[in-house]
Amino acid sequence: MIRRIHHAGIVVERLSTAYAFYRDVLGLRLMQEAEIAGQGVRAALLAAGDSEIELVEPLRADSGVARFLATRGEGLHHVCFDTPDIAAELHDLAGRGIELLDHEPRDGLAGRIAFLHPRACDGVLVELATPPPGHHDNGQSPLRLKRLVIGARDVAATSSRFQTLFGFPEMALNSGPRSMLAVGRGALLIVPDEEVGGTAGMVALSLVAEDFRALMQRFDAGGIKAMRGTGEVTVEPQSSHGVHLHISRYE
Ligand code: CO
């Protein structure tokens, strides 16, 4: 059972420079930052409504995250789903023959965590996490993570894979060869890869701004490169550490 998108993970060269955009311009509150020795990274979680954004900086050249950075550059790396019982979830996935990177949960920034093999989810690296017990409340946030956009060679096949693996219900869409799956109060939007430059896997994040005008003022002050529309803005990846970021005023 999956409760929500816990976080979207972004690989960055340095946390300190990424904070200048994600914490200071977007205004996301830093929840925690820690070194995760086993993975050779330093990572931070920032509150984005019901979900969080994780920034990950490699500390060792031989880590998987360092190799990702060297070959792909900064950008979206993984998505993490919150489950109340990660051990049971892993056991269930393993029993169905799903390829896992971690067969046992281990300690991570989000709690007890484990990764599936990206092959299991059509090129999307999925992390599962069971946060420490206690009430989950990120409080007020200037931006809420609404959707993760995924490019797929075959939209129906990728959609049905996520539905089957995690039980996400499909939401009605009024047009196009797309599929939207609800994950808690957030969603996965699966689109044909030719719509997104041929990229299969995670391609973009959509967020909703509580105070769009104040955000645009911070964009101006910070010299952020973005394409602005009425009530929505698309940040150029050079300003957002490789991430296509759509931010809108409305739901
Ligand atoms: Co993560």
CSV table of C-alpha atoms and ligand atoms in Angstrom, one decimal:
chain,number,residue,atom,x,y,z
A,1,MET,CA,0.0,0.0,0.0
A,2,ILE,CA,1.4,3.4,-1.0
A,3,ARG,CA,0.2,6.5,0.9
A,4,ARG,CA,1.8,9.4,-1.1
A,5,ILE,CA,4.8,10.5,-3.1
A,6,HIS,CA,7.3,10.9,-0.3
A,7,HIS,CA,9.8,12.8,-2.4
A,8,ALA,CA,11.3,13.4,-5.8
A,9,GLY,CA,15.1,12.9,-5.7
A,10,ILE,CA,17.3,15.3,-7.6
A,11,VAL,CA,21.1,14.8,-8.1
A,12,VAL,CA,23.1,18.1,-7.8
A,13,GLU,CA,26.8,18.9,-7.8
A,14,ARG,CA,26.7,20.7,-4.5
A,15,LEU,CA,23.9,21.1,-1.9
A,16,SER,CA,25.1,24.6,-1.0
A,17,THR,CA,24.5,25.9,-4.5
A,18,ALA,CA,21.2,24.0,-5.0
A,19,TYR,CA,19.9,25.6,-1.8
A,20,ALA,CA,20.2,29.0,-3.5
A,21,PHE,CA,17.4,28.0,-5.8
A,22,TYR,CA,15.3,25.4,-4.0
A,23,ARG,CA,15.4,26.9,-0.5
A,24,ASP,CA,16.0,30.6,-1.1
A,25,VAL,CA,14.2,31.3,-4.4
A,26,LEU,CA,11.4,28.7,-4.3
A,27,GLY,CA,11.2,29.1,-0.5
A,28,LEU,CA,11.0,25.4,0.4
A,29,ARG,CA,11.8,24.8,4.0
A,30,LEU,CA,14.8,22.6,4.8
A,31,MET,CA,13.6,19.7,6.9
A,32,GLN,CA,16.8,17.7,7.3
A,33,GLU,CA,20.3,17.3,5.9
A,34,ALA,CA,22.6,14.4,6.6
A,35,GLU,CA,25.4,12.3,5.2
A,36,ILE,CA,24.4,8.8,4.2
A,37,ALA,CA,27.8,7.0,4.5
A,38,GLY,CA,26.6,3.7,2.9
A,39,GLN,CA,25.5,5.5,-0.3
A,40,GLY,CA,28.4,7.9,-0.4
A,41,VAL,CA,26.1,10.9,-0.5
A,42,ARG,CA,25.0,13.9,1.4
A,43,ALA,CA,21.3,14.6,1.1
A,44,ALA,CA,18.7,17.1,2.1
A,45,LEU,CA,14.9,17.0,2.3
A,46,LEU,CA,12.9,20.2,1.6
A,47,ALA,CA,9.1,20.4,2.3
A,48,ALA,CA,6.9,20.8,-0.8
A,49,GLY,CA,3.3,20.4,0.5
A,50,ASP,CA,2.3,16.8,1.1
A,51,SER,CA,5.6,15.7,-0.4
A,52,GLU,CA,9.3,16.7,-0.3
A,53,ILE,CA,12.1,17.4,-2.7
A,54,GLU,CA,15.4,15.6,-2.0
A,55,LEU,CA,18.7,17.0,-3.1
A,56,VAL,CA,21.5,14.5,-3.3
A,57,GLU,CA,25.2,15.4,-3.6
A,58,PRO,CA,27.8,12.7,-4.3
A,59,LEU,CA,30.7,12.5,-1.9
A,60,ARG,CA,32.7,9.7,-3.5
A,61,ALA,CA,33.5,9.2,-7.2
A,62,ASP,CA,32.6,5.5,-7.0
A,63,SER,CA,29.0,6.1,-5.9
A,64,GLY,CA,26.1,5.4,-8.2
A,65,VAL,CA,25.0,9.0,-7.8
A,66,ALA,CA,28.5,10.3,-8.8
A,67,ARG,CA,28.3,8.1,-12.0
A,68,PHE,CA,24.8,9.5,-12.7
A,69,LEU,CA,26.1,13.0,-12.3
A,70,ALA,CA,29.1,12.3,-14.6
A,71,THR,CA,27.1,10.7,-17.4
A,72,ARG,CA,23.7,12.6,-17.2
A,73,GLY,CA,24.5,15.8,-15.3
A,74,GLU,CA,22.3,17.3,-12.6
A,75,GLY,CA,18.6,16.4,-12.7
A,76,LEU,CA,15.8,14.1,-11.7
A,77,HIS,CA,17.1,10.9,-10.3
A,78,HIS,CA,14.4,8.9,-8.5
A,79,VAL,CA,10.9,9.1,-7.0
A,80,CYS,CA,10.1,7.8,-3.5
A,81,PHE,CA,6.8,6.4,-2.4
A,82,ASP,CA,5.7,6.3,1.2
A,83,THR,CA,4.5,2.9,2.5
A,84,PRO,CA,3.5,2.1,6.0
A,85,ASP,CA,5.3,-1.3,6.0
A,86,ILE,CA,8.3,-1.4,3.7
A,87,ALA,CA,9.3,-5.0,4.8
A,88,ALA,CA,5.9,-6.3,3.8
A,89,GLU,CA,6.0,-4.3,0.5
A,90,LEU,CA,9.4,-5.6,-0.4
A,91,HIS,CA,8.4,-9.2,0.4
A,92,ASP,CA,5.3,-8.8,-1.8
A,93,LEU,CA,7.3,-7.4,-4.7
A,94,ALA,CA,10.0,-10.0,-4.4
A,95,GLY,CA,7.3,-12.7,-4.4
A,96,ARG,CA,5.9,-11.4,-7.7
A,97,GLY,CA,9.4,-11.6,-9.2
A,98,ILE,CA,10.0,-7.8,-9.3
A,99,GLU,CA,13.7,-6.9,-9.7
A,100,LEU,CA,14.9,-5.1,-6.5
A,101,LEU,CA,18.2,-3.3,-5.8
A,102,ASP,CA,17.6,-3.7,-2.0
A,103,HIS,CA,16.1,-7.0,-0.8
A,104,GLU,CA,16.1,-5.7,2.8
A,105,PRO,CA,15.2,-2.2,4.1
A,106,ARG,CA,18.1,0.0,5.2
A,107,ASP,CA,18.4,3.3,6.9
A,108,GLY,CA,18.1,6.4,4.6
A,109,LEU,CA,17.1,10.0,5.0
A,110,ALA,CA,13.4,9.3,4.7
A,111,GLY,CA,13.4,6.5,7.2
A,112,ARG,CA,13.7,2.8,6.4
A,113,ILE,CA,14.2,2.7,2.6
A,114,ALA,CA,14.8,0.4,-0.4
A,115,PHE,CA,15.2,0.8,-4.1
A,116,LEU,CA,13.7,-1.2,-6.9
A,117,HIS,CA,15.7,-1.8,-10.1
A,118,PRO,CA,14.9,0.9,-12.7
A,119,ARG,CA,14.1,-2.0,-15.2
A,120,ALA,CA,11.1,-2.9,-12.9
A,121,CYS,CA,9.4,0.5,-13.6
A,122,ASP,CA,10.3,1.2,-17.3
A,123,GLY,CA,13.4,3.3,-16.5
A,124,VAL,CA,12.1,5.1,-13.4
A,125,LEU,CA,14.2,4.5,-10.4
A,126,VAL,CA,11.7,4.0,-7.5
A,127,GLU,CA,12.6,4.2,-3.8
A,128,LEU,CA,10.2,3.0,-1.1
A,129,ALA,CA,10.3,4.5,2.4
A,130,THR,CA,8.6,3.9,5.7
A,131,PRO,CA,9.2,7.2,7.6
A,132,PRO,CA,9.8,7.0,11.4
A,133,PRO,CA,6.6,6.7,13.4
A,134,GLY,CA,4.8,9.9,14.3
A,135,HIS,CA,2.5,12.4,12.7
A,136,HIS,CA,3.4,13.5,9.2
A,137,ASP,CA,2.9,17.2,8.8
A,138,ASN,CA,5.1,19.4,6.6
A,139,GLY,CA,3.1,22.4,7.7
A,140,GLN,CA,2.5,25.4,5.4
A,141,SER,CA,4.6,25.3,2.2
A,142,PRO,CA,4.9,28.0,-0.5
A,143,LEU,CA,4.9,25.3,-3.2
A,144,ARG,CA,3.2,21.9,-3.3
A,145,LEU,CA,4.5,19.0,-5.4
A,146,LYS,CA,1.6,18.1,-7.6
A,147,ARG,CA,2.8,15.8,-10.3
A,148,LEU,CA,5.7,13.9,-11.6
A,149,VAL,CA,5.8,13.6,-15.4
A,150,ILE,CA,7.1,10.4,-16.8
A,151,GLY,CA,8.0,9.8,-20.5
A,152,ALA,CA,7.1,6.3,-21.8
A,153,ARG,CA,7.6,4.4,-25.1
A,154,ASP,CA,4.2,2.8,-24.5
A,155,VAL,CA,2.0,4.9,-22.2
A,156,ALA,CA,-0.6,2.1,-21.6
A,157,ALA,CA,2.0,-0.5,-20.7
A,158,THR,CA,3.9,1.8,-18.3
A,159,SER,CA,0.6,3.0,-16.7
A,160,SER,CA,-0.6,-0.5,-16.2
A,161,ARG,CA,2.9,-1.5,-14.7
A,162,PHE,CA,2.6,1.3,-12.1
A,163,GLN,CA,-1.1,0.3,-11.4
A,164,THR,CA,-0.2,-3.3,-11.0
A,165,LEU,CA,3.0,-2.8,-8.9
A,166,PHE,CA,1.6,-0.2,-6.5
A,167,GLY,CA,-2.2,-0.1,-6.8
A,168,PHE,CA,-2.4,3.5,-8.1
A,169,PRO,CA,-5.9,4.3,-9.5
A,170,GLU,CA,-6.1,5.9,-12.9
A,171,MET,CA,-7.7,9.3,-13.0
A,172,ALA,CA,-10.0,10.5,-15.9
A,173,LEU,CA,-8.2,12.6,-18.5
A,174,ASN,CA,-10.1,14.5,-21.2
A,175,SER,CA,-7.6,14.3,-24.0
A,176,GLY,CA,-4.6,12.7,-25.6
A,177,PRO,CA,-2.6,9.5,-25.3
A,178,ARG,CA,-1.8,10.1,-21.7
A,179,SER,CA,-2.4,8.5,-18.4
A,180,MET,CA,-2.7,10.1,-14.9
A,181,LEU,CA,-2.4,7.9,-11.8
A,182,ALA,CA,-3.3,9.2,-8.3
A,183,VAL,CA,-0.7,8.8,-5.6
A,184,GLY,CA,-2.2,10.2,-2.4
A,185,ARG,CA,-2.9,13.8,-3.1
A,186,GLY,CA,-0.3,13.9,-5.9
A,187,ALA,CA,-0.1,12.1,-9.2
A,188,LEU,CA,2.0,10.5,-11.9
A,189,LEU,CA,1.4,11.8,-15.4
A,190,ILE,CA,2.6,9.4,-18.1
A,191,VAL,CA,3.1,10.9,-21.5
A,192,PRO,CA,4.5,9.5,-24.8
A,193,ASP,CA,8.3,9.9,-24.9
A,194,GLU,CA,8.1,11.7,-28.3
A,195,GLU,CA,6.3,14.5,-26.5
A,196,VAL,CA,9.3,15.0,-24.2
A,197,GLY,CA,12.3,14.8,-26.5
A,198,GLY,CA,12.4,11.0,-26.6
A,199,THR,CA,13.2,10.7,-22.9
A,200,ALA,CA,11.8,7.6,-21.3
A,201,GLY,CA,11.7,7.9,-17.5
A,202,MET,CA,11.2,11.0,-15.2
A,203,VAL,CA,11.1,14.2,-17.2
A,204,ALA,CA,9.5,17.0,-15.2
A,205,LEU,CA,7.9,18.1,-11.9
A,206,SER,CA,4.7,20.1,-11.6
A,207,LEU,CA,4.2,22.3,-8.5
A,208,VAL,CA,1.5,24.6,-7.4
A,209,ALA,CA,2.4,28.0,-5.9
A,210,GLU,CA,0.4,29.5,-3.0
A,211,ASP,CA,1.6,33.0,-3.8
A,212,PHE,CA,2.5,33.1,-7.5
A,213,ARG,CA,3.3,36.9,-7.5
A,214,ALA,CA,5.7,36.7,-4.6
A,215,LEU,CA,7.4,33.8,-6.3
A,216,MET,CA,7.8,35.8,-9.5
A,217,GLN,CA,9.3,38.6,-7.5
A,218,ARG,CA,11.9,36.2,-6.1
A,219,PHE,CA,12.5,34.9,-9.7
A,220,ASP,CA,13.2,38.5,-10.8
A,221,ALA,CA,15.5,39.1,-7.8
A,222,GLY,CA,17.4,35.9,-8.4
A,223,GLY,CA,17.7,36.3,-12.1
A,224,ILE,CA,16.0,32.9,-12.7
A,225,LYS,CA,15.7,31.9,-16.4
A,226,ALA,CA,12.1,30.9,-17.1
A,227,MET,CA,9.4,30.9,-19.7
A,228,ARG,CA,6.4,32.8,-18.2
A,229,GLY,CA,2.8,32.4,-19.1
A,230,THR,CA,-0.3,33.6,-17.5
A,231,GLY,CA,-0.5,32.0,-14.1
A,232,GLU,CA,2.2,29.5,-14.9
A,233,VAL,CA,6.0,29.4,-15.4
A,234,THR,CA,8.4,26.8,-16.7
A,235,VAL,CA,11.9,27.1,-15.2
A,236,GLU,CA,14.8,26.6,-17.6
A,237,PRO,CA,16.8,23.5,-16.4
A,238,GLN,CA,20.0,25.7,-16.2
A,239,SER,CA,18.3,27.6,-13.3
A,240,SER,CA,16.9,24.6,-11.5
A,241,HIS,CA,19.8,22.1,-11.6
A,242,GLY,CA,18.7,20.2,-14.6
A,243,VAL,CA,15.1,19.8,-13.7
A,244,HIS,CA,12.2,20.8,-15.9
A,245,LEU,CA,10.0,22.5,-13.4
A,246,HIS,CA,6.4,23.7,-14.2
A,247,ILE,CA,4.9,25.9,-11.5
A,248,SER,CA,1.3,27.1,-11.7
A,249,ARG,CA,-0.9,29.4,-9.7
A,250,TYR,CA,-3.8,27.0,-9.8
A,251,GLU,CA,-4.5,23.3,-9.3
B,1,CO,CO,15.4,9.5,-2.0
